[in-house]
Short mmCIF file of C-alpha atoms and ligand atoms in Angstrom, two decimals:
data_model
loop_
_atom_site.label_atom_id
_atom_site.label_comp_id
_atom_site.label_asym_id
_atom_site.label_seq_id
_atom_site.Cartn_x
_atom_site.Cartn_y
_atom_site.Cartn_z
CA MET A 1 -8.37 -17.24 6.64
CA LYS A 2 -12.13 -16.92 6.70
CA LEU A 3 -13.66 -13.50 6.40
CA ILE A 4 -16.06 -12.29 9.05
CA PHE A 5 -18.97 -12.91 6.64
CA GLU A 6 -17.92 -16.53 6.30
CA ARG A 7 -17.82 -17.15 10.01
CA GLY A 8 -20.80 -17.93 12.21
CA LYS A 9 -24.34 -18.32 11.00
CA GLU A 10 -27.60 -16.43 10.89
CA GLY A 11 -28.99 -15.87 14.34
CA GLN A 12 -25.69 -15.74 16.18
CA ARG A 13 -25.18 -12.49 18.05
CA CYS A 14 -22.65 -10.79 20.22
CA SER A 15 -24.90 -8.07 21.50
CA ILE A 16 -28.15 -8.03 23.39
CA LEU A 17 -30.26 -4.97 22.86
CA PRO A 18 -32.25 -3.66 25.83
CA PRO A 19 -36.03 -4.11 25.58
CA CYS A 20 -37.67 -1.46 23.44
CA ASP A 21 -39.29 1.17 25.64
CA VAL A 22 -40.74 3.37 22.91
CA PRO A 23 -43.57 2.63 20.46
CA GLU A 24 -42.38 0.63 17.47
CA VAL A 25 -42.72 2.23 14.06
CA THR A 26 -41.95 0.75 10.70
CA LEU A 27 -39.87 2.53 8.09
CA LYS A 28 -42.96 2.55 5.90
CA GLU A 29 -44.87 4.59 8.46
CA LEU A 30 -42.08 7.11 8.41
CA GLY A 31 -42.15 7.26 4.65
CA ILE A 32 -38.64 5.79 4.32
CA PRO A 33 -38.36 3.30 1.47
CA GLU A 34 -37.46 -0.19 2.61
CA ARG A 35 -34.34 -1.84 1.23
CA LYS A 36 -34.95 -4.26 -1.58
CA GLU A 37 -31.84 -6.36 -1.22
CA LYS A 38 -30.73 -8.35 1.72
CA LEU A 39 -28.43 -6.50 4.09
CA HIS A 40 -25.28 -8.54 4.52
CA LEU A 41 -24.20 -8.30 8.10
CA PRO A 42 -21.96 -10.80 9.85
CA HIS A 43 -23.69 -13.09 12.30
CA VAL A 44 -21.14 -14.17 14.86
CA SER A 45 -20.92 -14.83 18.55
CA GLU A 46 -18.68 -12.72 20.74
CA ASN A 47 -16.17 -15.56 20.90
CA GLU A 48 -16.02 -15.80 17.09
CA LEU A 49 -15.72 -12.04 16.79
CA SER A 50 -12.85 -11.93 19.22
CA ARG A 51 -11.04 -14.74 17.38
CA HIS A 52 -11.57 -13.01 14.07
CA TYR A 53 -9.81 -9.84 15.15
CA THR A 54 -7.08 -11.72 16.99
CA GLU A 55 -6.44 -13.69 13.80
CA LEU A 56 -6.30 -10.49 11.74
CA GLY A 57 -3.93 -8.99 14.30
CA LYS A 58 -1.58 -11.96 13.90
CA GLN A 59 -1.40 -11.52 10.15
CA VAL A 60 -0.22 -7.96 10.03
CA HIS A 61 2.97 -6.39 11.20
CA GLY A 62 2.76 -3.37 13.42
CA VAL A 63 5.06 -1.44 15.71
CA ASN A 64 3.64 -3.55 18.52
CA HIS A 65 4.88 -6.73 16.79
CA GLY A 66 8.43 -5.78 15.98
CA PHE A 67 10.98 -3.58 14.27
CA TYR A 68 9.44 -1.45 11.53
CA PRO A 69 12.15 0.57 9.75
CA LEU A 70 9.95 1.84 6.91
CA GLY A 71 11.98 4.81 5.68
CA SER A 72 10.16 8.12 5.33
CA CYS A 73 7.22 6.81 7.37
CA THR A 74 8.55 7.19 10.94
CA MET A 75 6.97 4.08 12.40
CA LYS A 76 7.85 4.98 15.97
CA TYR A 77 6.23 3.57 19.05
CA ASN A 78 3.10 5.52 19.91
CA PRO A 79 2.72 5.86 23.67
CA LYS A 80 -0.58 4.42 24.86
CA VAL A 81 -1.30 7.51 26.93
CA ASN A 82 -2.04 9.33 23.64
CA GLU A 83 -4.83 6.84 22.98
CA LYS A 84 -6.15 7.31 26.47
CA ALA A 85 -6.38 11.06 25.97
CA ALA A 86 -7.99 10.72 22.54
CA ALA A 87 -10.58 8.33 23.97
CA LEU A 88 -11.85 10.74 26.65
CA PRO A 89 -15.62 11.10 26.20
CA GLY A 90 -15.33 14.89 26.20
CA PHE A 91 -13.37 14.57 22.95
CA THR A 92 -15.12 11.62 21.32
CA GLY A 93 -18.67 12.65 22.13
CA VAL A 94 -18.73 16.13 20.63
CA HIS A 95 -20.29 17.23 17.37
CA PRO A 96 -18.63 19.75 15.04
CA LEU A 97 -21.81 21.81 14.90
CA GLN A 98 -22.12 22.14 18.67
CA PRO A 99 -22.24 25.73 19.97
CA GLU A 100 -18.77 27.03 20.71
CA HIS A 101 -19.45 27.71 24.38
CA THR A 102 -20.10 23.98 24.93
CA VAL A 103 -16.75 22.86 23.47
CA GLN A 104 -14.29 25.35 24.92
CA GLY A 105 -11.96 22.51 25.95
CA CYS A 106 -11.74 21.22 22.37
CA LEU A 107 -11.03 24.71 21.09
CA GLU A 108 -8.32 25.02 23.69
CA VAL A 109 -6.73 21.80 22.39
CA LEU A 110 -6.61 23.27 18.89
CA GLN A 111 -5.31 26.60 20.15
CA GLN A 112 -2.61 25.07 22.34
CA THR A 113 -1.46 22.66 19.66
CA GLU A 114 -1.31 25.52 17.17
CA LYS A 115 0.84 27.49 19.59
CA LEU A 116 3.20 24.57 20.18
CA LEU A 117 3.54 23.75 16.49
CA CYS A 118 4.25 27.42 15.76
CA GLU A 119 7.00 27.27 18.34
CA ILE A 120 8.43 24.03 16.91
CA THR A 121 8.31 25.13 13.26
CA GLY A 122 9.00 28.86 13.64
CA MET A 123 5.71 29.81 12.00
CA ASP A 124 2.98 32.25 13.06
CA ALA A 125 -0.26 30.35 12.39
CA VAL A 126 -1.32 26.76 11.74
CA THR A 127 -4.38 25.13 10.16
CA PHE A 128 -5.43 21.61 11.15
CA GLN A 129 -7.77 21.02 8.24
CA PRO A 130 -5.49 18.94 5.98
CA ALA A 131 -6.04 15.24 6.60
CA ALA A 132 -2.54 14.07 5.64
CA GLY A 133 0.86 15.23 4.47
CA ALA A 134 0.11 15.41 0.76
CA HIS A 135 -3.13 17.23 1.55
CA GLY A 136 -1.07 19.71 3.57
CA GLU A 137 1.25 20.26 0.60
CA PHE A 138 -1.71 20.99 -1.62
CA THR A 139 -3.10 23.41 0.96
CA GLY A 140 0.24 25.17 1.40
CA LEU A 141 0.54 25.60 -2.34
CA LEU A 142 -2.93 27.16 -2.44
CA LEU A 143 -1.66 29.73 0.08
CA ILE A 144 1.31 30.51 -2.14
CA LYS A 145 -0.94 30.81 -5.17
CA ALA A 146 -3.42 33.06 -3.34
CA TRP A 147 -0.61 35.32 -2.13
CA HIS A 148 0.82 35.88 -5.61
CA ALA A 149 -2.70 36.43 -6.97
CA SER A 150 -3.47 38.97 -4.21
CA ARG A 151 -0.53 41.00 -5.45
CA GLY A 152 -1.69 40.77 -9.01
CA ASP A 153 1.42 38.74 -9.87
CA ARG A 154 -0.10 36.16 -12.20
CA LYS A 155 2.94 35.13 -14.21
CA ARG A 156 4.26 32.92 -11.42
CA THR A 157 3.14 29.51 -12.61
CA LYS A 158 6.08 27.30 -11.72
CA ILE A 159 7.08 25.36 -8.63
CA ILE A 160 10.66 24.14 -8.40
CA VAL A 161 11.05 20.65 -6.93
CA PRO A 162 14.46 19.00 -6.43
CA ASP A 163 14.69 15.37 -7.59
CA SER A 164 15.39 14.27 -4.01
CA ALA A 165 11.93 15.46 -2.93
CA HIS A 166 9.22 13.16 -1.70
CA GLY A 167 7.07 11.94 -4.58
CA THR A 168 4.04 13.78 -3.28
CA ASN A 169 5.74 17.18 -3.80
CA PRO A 170 5.55 17.31 -7.61
CA ALA A 171 2.14 15.62 -7.51
CA SER A 172 0.74 18.25 -5.14
CA ALA A 173 2.22 21.09 -7.18
CA ALA A 174 0.60 19.72 -10.32
CA MET A 175 -2.73 19.28 -8.53
CA ALA A 176 -2.60 22.87 -7.33
CA GLY A 177 -2.30 23.93 -10.98
CA PHE A 178 1.40 24.70 -11.13
CA GLU A 179 3.96 23.61 -13.65
CA VAL A 180 6.62 21.46 -11.97
CA VAL A 181 10.26 22.24 -12.66
CA SER A 182 12.52 19.41 -11.52
CA ILE A 183 16.11 20.21 -10.63
CA PRO A 184 18.87 17.65 -10.03
CA SER A 185 20.84 16.88 -6.89
CA GLY A 186 24.58 17.24 -6.85
CA PRO A 187 26.94 14.31 -6.16
CA ASP A 188 26.64 15.12 -2.43
CA GLY A 189 22.89 14.42 -2.48
CA CYS A 190 22.04 18.10 -1.90
CA VAL A 191 20.31 20.56 -4.23
CA ASP A 192 22.50 21.65 -7.14
CA LEU A 193 22.66 25.41 -6.45
CA GLU A 194 23.68 26.31 -10.00
CA ALA A 195 20.68 24.44 -11.38
CA LEU A 196 18.47 26.18 -8.84
CA ARG A 197 19.75 29.64 -9.86
CA GLN A 198 19.11 28.75 -13.50
CA ALA A 199 15.57 27.60 -12.77
CA ALA A 200 14.54 30.49 -10.51
CA GLY A 201 13.04 33.49 -12.24
CA ASP A 202 10.06 35.80 -12.46
CA ASP A 203 7.80 32.86 -13.33
CA THR A 204 8.75 31.03 -10.10
CA ALA A 205 5.87 30.80 -7.65
CA GLY A 206 7.95 28.90 -5.16
CA LEU A 207 10.12 25.96 -4.24
CA MET A 208 9.20 22.82 -2.34
CA LEU A 209 12.01 21.35 -0.34
CA THR A 210 11.84 18.02 1.44
CA ASN A 211 14.29 18.35 4.28
CA PRO A 212 15.87 16.11 5.41
CA ASN A 213 15.57 14.95 1.82
CA THR A 214 14.66 11.44 0.72
CA VAL A 215 18.24 10.23 0.97
CA GLY A 216 18.21 11.24 4.62
CA LEU A 217 20.43 14.31 4.31
CA PHE A 218 20.00 17.79 5.72
CA ASP A 219 20.70 20.18 2.87
CA ARG A 220 23.82 22.08 3.90
CA ASN A 221 22.94 25.01 1.64
CA ILE A 222 19.48 25.50 3.00
CA LEU A 223 19.86 29.22 3.77
CA GLU A 224 21.20 29.87 0.33
CA ILE A 225 18.35 27.89 -1.22
CA THR A 226 15.65 29.97 0.46
CA SER A 227 17.40 33.23 -0.36
CA ILE A 228 17.74 32.31 -4.04
CA ILE A 229 13.99 31.68 -4.13
CA HIS A 230 13.12 34.87 -2.27
CA GLU A 231 15.38 36.95 -4.50
CA ALA A 232 13.51 35.55 -7.48
CA GLY A 233 10.23 36.67 -5.84
CA GLY A 234 9.01 33.17 -4.97
CA LEU A 235 8.03 31.61 -1.66
CA ALA A 236 9.72 28.68 0.05
CA TYR A 237 7.76 25.59 1.11
CA TYR A 238 9.22 23.15 3.62
CA ASP A 239 8.02 19.55 3.48
CA GLY A 240 8.32 18.78 7.17
CA ALA A 241 6.50 15.44 7.09
CA ASN A 242 9.65 14.02 8.61
CA LEU A 243 10.33 16.62 11.25
CA ASN A 244 11.54 13.81 13.47
CA ALA A 245 15.23 14.55 12.92
CA VAL A 246 15.05 18.29 13.50
CA MET A 247 12.17 19.05 15.88
CA GLY A 248 13.28 21.14 18.81
CA ILE A 249 16.68 21.68 17.18
CA VAL A 250 16.19 23.85 14.10
CA ARG A 251 13.05 25.52 12.76
CA PRO A 252 11.97 25.85 9.13
CA GLY A 253 10.78 29.38 9.95
CA ASP A 254 14.32 30.36 10.92
CA MET A 255 15.73 28.87 7.71
CA GLY A 256 13.71 31.23 5.56
CA PHE A 257 10.68 29.09 4.83
CA ASP A 258 7.27 30.71 4.48
CA VAL A 259 5.06 27.61 4.62
CA VAL A 260 5.54 24.17 6.16
CA HIS A 261 3.48 21.08 6.76
CA VAL A 262 4.17 18.46 9.37
CA ASN A 263 2.72 14.99 9.66
CA LEU A 264 1.20 14.48 13.08
CA HIS A 265 0.81 10.80 12.14
CA LYS A 266 4.57 10.42 11.75
CA THR A 267 6.57 12.76 13.94
CA PHE A 268 3.92 13.41 16.55
CA SER A 269 3.04 9.85 17.26
CA THR A 270 -0.34 8.87 15.91
CA PRO A 271 -0.60 5.24 14.77
CA HIS A 272 -0.60 5.10 10.98
CA GLY A 273 -0.28 2.72 8.11
CA GLY A 274 -3.28 0.98 6.67
CA GLY A 275 -4.86 4.30 5.86
CA GLY A 276 -6.01 5.33 9.31
CA PRO A 277 -6.79 8.95 10.08
CA GLY A 278 -3.85 11.28 9.62
CA SER A 279 -3.27 14.97 10.00
CA GLY A 280 -1.04 17.26 7.99
CA PRO A 281 -1.26 20.67 9.62
CA VAL A 282 0.13 23.57 7.64
CA GLY A 283 2.02 26.40 9.30
CA CYS A 284 2.72 29.72 7.65
CA LYS A 285 4.26 33.09 8.31
CA ALA A 286 1.96 35.93 9.42
CA PHE A 287 1.71 37.47 5.94
CA LEU A 288 0.00 34.28 4.69
CA ALA A 289 -2.28 33.67 7.69
CA ASP A 290 -5.21 35.54 6.15
CA PHE A 291 -5.35 32.93 3.38
CA LEU A 292 -5.57 29.85 5.62
CA PRO A 293 -8.45 27.45 4.95
CA GLY A 294 -11.30 26.68 7.32
CA LYS A 295 -11.47 28.42 10.64
CA GLN A 296 -8.93 29.45 13.23
CA VAL A 297 -9.47 29.43 16.98
CA ARG A 298 -9.36 32.95 18.36
CA CYS A 299 -9.85 34.42 21.77
CA SER A 300 -12.53 36.94 22.64
CA ARG A 301 -12.87 38.78 25.91
CA GLY A 302 -15.55 37.75 28.37
CA ASP A 303 -17.57 40.90 27.72
CA GLY A 304 -17.98 39.87 24.13
CA GLU A 305 -15.41 42.30 22.80
CA LYS A 306 -13.14 40.49 20.40
CA ALA A 307 -9.44 40.80 20.82
CA GLY A 308 -7.33 41.46 17.77
CA THR A 309 -6.17 38.24 16.16
CA GLU A 310 -2.58 39.39 16.49
CA GLU A 311 -2.41 39.32 20.26
CA ALA A 312 -5.06 36.72 20.90
CA GLY A 313 -4.39 34.29 18.10
CA THR A 314 -1.60 31.87 18.81
CA GLU A 315 -0.33 33.89 21.73
CA GLY A 316 -1.32 33.12 25.27
CA THR A 317 -3.85 30.63 26.48
CA ARG A 318 -7.39 31.30 27.50
CA THR A 319 -7.61 33.70 30.37
CA GLU A 320 -10.32 33.73 33.00
CA GLY A 321 -13.61 34.91 31.54
CA ALA A 322 -12.31 34.83 27.96
CA MET A 323 -14.10 32.71 25.38
CA LEU A 324 -12.60 30.90 22.46
CA HIS A 325 -14.36 30.98 19.13
CA PHE A 326 -13.79 30.07 15.52
CA GLU A 327 -13.05 32.71 12.96
CA ALA A 328 -12.60 32.32 9.21
CA PRO A 329 -9.48 34.10 7.93
CA SER A 330 -10.50 37.14 5.92
CA ARG A 331 -9.07 36.04 2.56
CA SER A 332 -9.35 32.29 3.12
CA VAL A 333 -8.64 29.96 0.20
CA GLY A 334 -11.81 28.13 1.29
CA SER A 335 -12.15 24.77 2.97
CA VAL A 336 -9.94 21.83 2.07
CA ARG A 337 -11.80 19.45 4.33
CA SER A 338 -14.89 19.38 6.49
CA PHE A 339 -14.82 21.25 9.81
CA TYR A 340 -11.54 21.19 11.74
CA GLY A 341 -9.62 18.21 10.36
CA ASN A 342 -9.00 14.97 12.22
CA PHE A 343 -9.42 16.37 15.68
CA LEU A 344 -8.51 13.26 17.69
CA VAL A 345 -5.16 13.06 15.91
CA VAL A 346 -4.52 16.59 17.18
CA VAL A 347 -5.39 15.42 20.71
CA ARG A 348 -2.79 12.64 20.40
CA ALA A 349 -0.16 15.08 19.13
CA LEU A 350 -0.81 17.52 21.95
CA THR A 351 -0.54 14.73 24.51
CA TYR A 352 2.71 13.58 22.95
CA ILE A 353 4.25 17.05 22.83
CA LEU A 354 3.23 17.88 26.40
CA MET A 355 4.52 14.52 27.67
CA LEU A 356 7.92 15.06 26.04
CA GLY A 357 8.16 18.75 26.79
CA ARG A 358 10.90 21.19 25.95
CA GLU A 359 13.71 18.73 26.69
CA GLY A 360 12.01 15.60 25.39
CA ILE A 361 11.23 16.88 21.89
CA PRO A 362 14.87 17.59 20.88
CA ALA A 363 15.99 14.46 22.77
CA ALA A 364 13.67 12.36 20.58
CA ALA A 365 15.13 14.01 17.47
CA ARG A 366 18.70 13.34 18.61
CA GLY A 367 17.78 9.74 19.38
CA ALA A 368 16.36 9.27 15.89
CA VAL A 369 19.53 10.64 14.28
CA LEU A 370 21.81 8.63 16.57
CA ASN A 371 19.97 5.36 15.89
CA ALA A 372 20.07 5.88 12.13
CA ASN A 373 23.77 6.69 12.12
CA TYR A 374 24.54 3.75 14.40
CA MET A 375 22.81 1.30 12.06
CA MET A 376 24.33 2.88 8.97
CA GLU A 377 27.88 2.62 10.38
CA LYS A 378 27.36 -1.01 11.37
CA LEU A 379 26.05 -2.01 7.95
CA LYS A 380 27.97 0.01 5.43
CA ASP A 381 30.90 -2.41 5.03
CA LEU A 382 28.46 -5.02 3.67
CA TYR A 383 25.76 -2.79 2.21
CA PRO A 384 27.13 0.39 0.59
CA VAL A 385 25.43 3.63 1.57
CA ALA A 386 24.12 5.69 -1.33
CA TYR A 387 25.54 8.92 0.11
CA ASP A 388 28.24 8.24 2.66
CA GLN A 389 27.77 11.17 5.04
CA THR A 390 26.31 11.68 8.48
CA CYS A 391 22.61 11.08 7.98
CA MET A 392 19.56 12.42 9.72
CA HIS A 393 16.70 10.12 10.79
CA GLU A 394 17.18 7.67 7.91
CA PHE A 395 19.72 6.41 5.40
CA VAL A 396 19.60 4.77 2.00
CA LEU A 397 21.56 1.66 1.05
CA SER A 398 22.21 0.72 -2.55
CA LEU A 399 22.16 -3.02 -3.26
CA GLU A 400 23.22 -2.55 -6.87
CA GLY A 401 26.57 -4.19 -6.17
CA LEU A 402 24.98 -7.11 -4.35
CA LYS A 403 22.65 -7.68 -7.28
CA LYS A 404 25.54 -7.71 -9.77
CA GLU A 405 27.58 -10.04 -7.59
CA THR A 406 24.94 -12.52 -6.41
CA GLY A 407 21.70 -11.80 -8.28
CA VAL A 408 20.04 -11.00 -4.96
CA THR A 409 17.92 -7.85 -5.20
CA ALA A 410 16.70 -5.27 -2.73
CA MET A 411 13.30 -6.99 -3.03
CA ASP A 412 14.81 -10.36 -2.02
CA VAL A 413 16.49 -8.85 1.04
CA ALA A 414 13.29 -7.06 2.01
CA LYS A 415 11.28 -10.28 1.72
CA ALA A 416 13.91 -12.24 3.68
CA LEU A 417 13.58 -9.80 6.59
CA LEU A 418 9.95 -10.93 6.98
CA ASP A 419 11.15 -14.37 8.05
CA TYR A 420 12.90 -12.72 10.97
CA GLY A 421 9.78 -10.82 12.08
CA ILE A 422 11.12 -7.53 10.73
CA HIS A 423 9.10 -5.22 8.52
CA PRO A 424 10.99 -4.42 5.30
CA PRO A 425 12.46 -0.97 4.81
CA THR A 426 11.07 1.26 2.08
CA MET A 427 12.22 -0.21 -1.24
CA TYR A 428 13.18 1.19 -4.62
CA PHE A 429 12.74 4.71 -3.29
CA PRO A 430 14.07 7.32 -3.75
CA LEU A 431 14.22 6.75 -7.48
CA ILE A 432 17.63 8.41 -7.77
CA VAL A 433 19.22 5.39 -6.03
CA HIS A 434 19.20 1.95 -7.69
CA GLU A 435 18.21 -1.12 -5.66
CA ALA A 436 17.49 1.20 -2.77
CA LEU A 437 16.61 0.21 0.76
CA MET A 438 15.64 3.20 2.87
CA ILE A 439 15.97 2.50 6.57
CA GLU A 440 14.49 4.59 9.38
CA PRO A 441 14.96 2.93 12.75
CA THR A 442 13.35 5.77 14.81
CA GLU A 443 14.32 6.82 18.32
CA THR A 444 11.98 4.41 20.07
CA GLU A 445 14.15 1.33 19.36
CA SER A 446 16.72 0.17 21.88
CA ARG A 447 20.39 -0.48 21.20
CA GLU A 448 19.67 -4.20 21.75
CA THR A 449 16.99 -4.25 19.04
CA LEU A 450 19.25 -2.37 16.63
CA ASP A 451 22.07 -4.87 17.26
CA THR A 452 19.74 -7.80 16.63
CA VAL A 453 18.54 -6.28 13.37
CA ILE A 454 22.08 -5.44 12.28
CA GLY A 455 22.92 -9.11 12.90
CA VAL A 456 20.00 -10.17 10.70
CA PHE A 457 21.11 -7.91 7.84
CA ARG A 458 24.61 -9.35 8.06
CA GLU A 459 23.28 -12.90 8.11
CA ILE A 460 21.17 -12.22 5.01
CA ARG A 461 24.25 -10.82 3.28
CA GLU A 462 26.03 -14.11 4.02
CA THR A 463 23.08 -16.14 2.70
CA ALA A 464 23.20 -14.07 -0.50
CA LYS A 465 26.64 -15.56 -1.10
CA THR A 466 25.96 -19.14 -0.02
CA ASP A 467 22.32 -19.72 -0.95
CA PRO A 468 20.86 -16.93 -3.10
CA GLN A 469 17.91 -19.10 -4.09
CA LYS A 470 16.71 -19.12 -0.50
CA LEU A 471 16.45 -15.34 -0.69
CA HIS A 472 14.74 -15.39 -4.09
CA ASP A 473 12.11 -17.67 -2.51
CA ALA A 474 11.68 -15.69 0.71
CA PRO A 475 9.57 -15.22 2.72
CA HIS A 476 9.22 -18.81 3.90
CA THR A 477 7.26 -18.37 7.11
CA THR A 478 4.54 -15.83 6.37
CA TYR A 479 0.87 -16.44 5.72
CA ILE A 480 1.16 -15.01 2.21
CA ARG A 481 4.43 -15.57 0.32
CA ARG A 482 5.02 -13.24 -2.62
CA PRO A 483 1.80 -11.69 -3.83
CA ASP A 484 1.51 -10.64 -7.45
CA GLU A 485 1.97 -6.93 -6.87
CA VAL A 486 1.20 -5.92 -10.44
CA GLN A 487 -2.05 -7.85 -10.39
CA ALA A 488 -2.92 -6.38 -7.01
CA ALA A 489 -2.36 -2.86 -8.32
CA ARG A 490 -3.93 -3.30 -11.77
CA LYS A 491 -6.83 -5.56 -10.90
CA PRO A 492 -7.56 -4.96 -7.26
CA VAL A 493 -10.35 -6.99 -5.73
CA LEU A 494 -12.08 -4.42 -3.59
CA ARG A 495 -15.49 -5.99 -3.07
CA TYR A 496 -16.54 -9.17 -1.44
CA GLU A 497 -18.90 -11.14 -3.64
CA PHE A 498 -21.69 -12.56 -1.53
CA VAL A 499 -22.95 -15.96 -2.46
CA GLU A 500 -26.61 -16.09 -1.48
CA LYS A 501 -27.10 -18.96 0.91
CA GLU A 502 -30.37 -20.84 1.02
CA GLU A 503 -32.46 -19.23 3.68
CA THR A 504 -32.99 -21.77 6.40
CA VAL A 505 -36.14 -21.03 8.32
C1 LIG B 601 4.96 10.75 4.20
C2 LIG B 601 5.47 11.92 3.51
C3 LIG B 601 4.61 12.75 2.78
C4 LIG B 601 3.15 12.43 2.54
O1 LIG B 601 2.40 12.31 3.71
P1 LIG B 601 0.99 11.54 3.66
O2 LIG B 601 0.43 11.74 5.02
O3 LIG B 601 1.30 10.12 3.36
O4 LIG B 601 0.16 12.17 2.61
C5 LIG B 601 5.14 13.87 2.21
N1 LIG B 601 6.45 14.16 2.32
C6 LIG B 601 7.30 13.38 3.00
C7 LIG B 601 8.76 13.76 3.09
C8 LIG B 601 6.84 12.22 3.62
O5 LIG B 601 7.69 11.44 4.27
#
């Protein structure tokens, strides 16, 4: 496929600027140095431009193209009404430095979303600054660190992370300056409590728990886990990136957790993948709220008298005559990102939560769990499940047996799915399962779609027996077959090299 720079030719345009109605000035007159090299901009007609993006759209796989069971990523359908709300000019046309009284509606969005997320997670305050889940983890750990430091307790240098945690957990803990202590899972896929008791001590700053964990299980000992950590004097962090299975049903705050992050770009329905804007808000209990980064929206009375943060903070919406304003928490860890985070992602999340409402949120969670268990039950005779228990929003298959028997790997099966218009599941993750395929169907898929996909998996299993080579060679129908992934990771080509064309005058 041609790149946009290779299409069209100099002089072609898809925009017509209105006639200039102000005096023309050159950059030189303004004292701005002129560029020395040619500026490479595409020159295409509107028709060419439209074809270019349509072509690009055909070569990717998105939720709008088909089934996308990428475990741990919650590729659910994102209702278009969210986009409509996020595109309202009152949200897109504002500037973060605008005076507060001109953006009261935007502040209300932040305040309302904070209130709803507090209700969903069982926390007392939320920051929207973190731009993604891992960024939220880092931020949450800074809160934990600041809290211990504020008490003069400086020997707490370790964060305990079970081996079934998401890979970002130990990475974030290390980035925040902690020593990571890994503890194993038991044969049931849950945290080994004995190992946890051994690891917890007066050097424990906290624990990070991914729940449901990366094998898709809700840790049955969760209350005991948080109390072991609290007894040791540490704080409990809940990785709620995948809140999809539990939202509206149980709350991390009620399970003893002190800090949680959620991924608005997974659970709360913002399109993601390809690195688009995300949002990883962090919620915490009241005793940590003073350490939050950035600024919090607070309510002040109309006469200018500020209400106490307690009553005005996340409680209640704006009353007549009251003004919303930003306030930096008194012992803030500082800023982790500019301004107020990815605001339009928050708008999408608020739209989504309000559309679903009090009944819809837990119904979505139940749907996610039901769909995952349905698929798991229909596949497990041919593809063994790593941990054969009722799962949450996702489940992990182990293709180790298939590989031994037929030579067909998890990679081959994943690639074969592409020929059926299905995005592969997450592969070779979590690391504690060999030849893993991690499948998350999400609640937005119909029974009919699930049955079709189950049929495809069963057909591929049959092909593995009769024609394994076909699977080794898959995919057969895609634009790119099997890219050299090592090369792509080690020697990425990130820049387009322009070949100077002869200027035709
Ligand atoms: C996706 C995910 C993360 C990381 O979120 P990013 O937005 O990709 O940084 C962390 N934990 C879990 C359990 C996740 O699924």
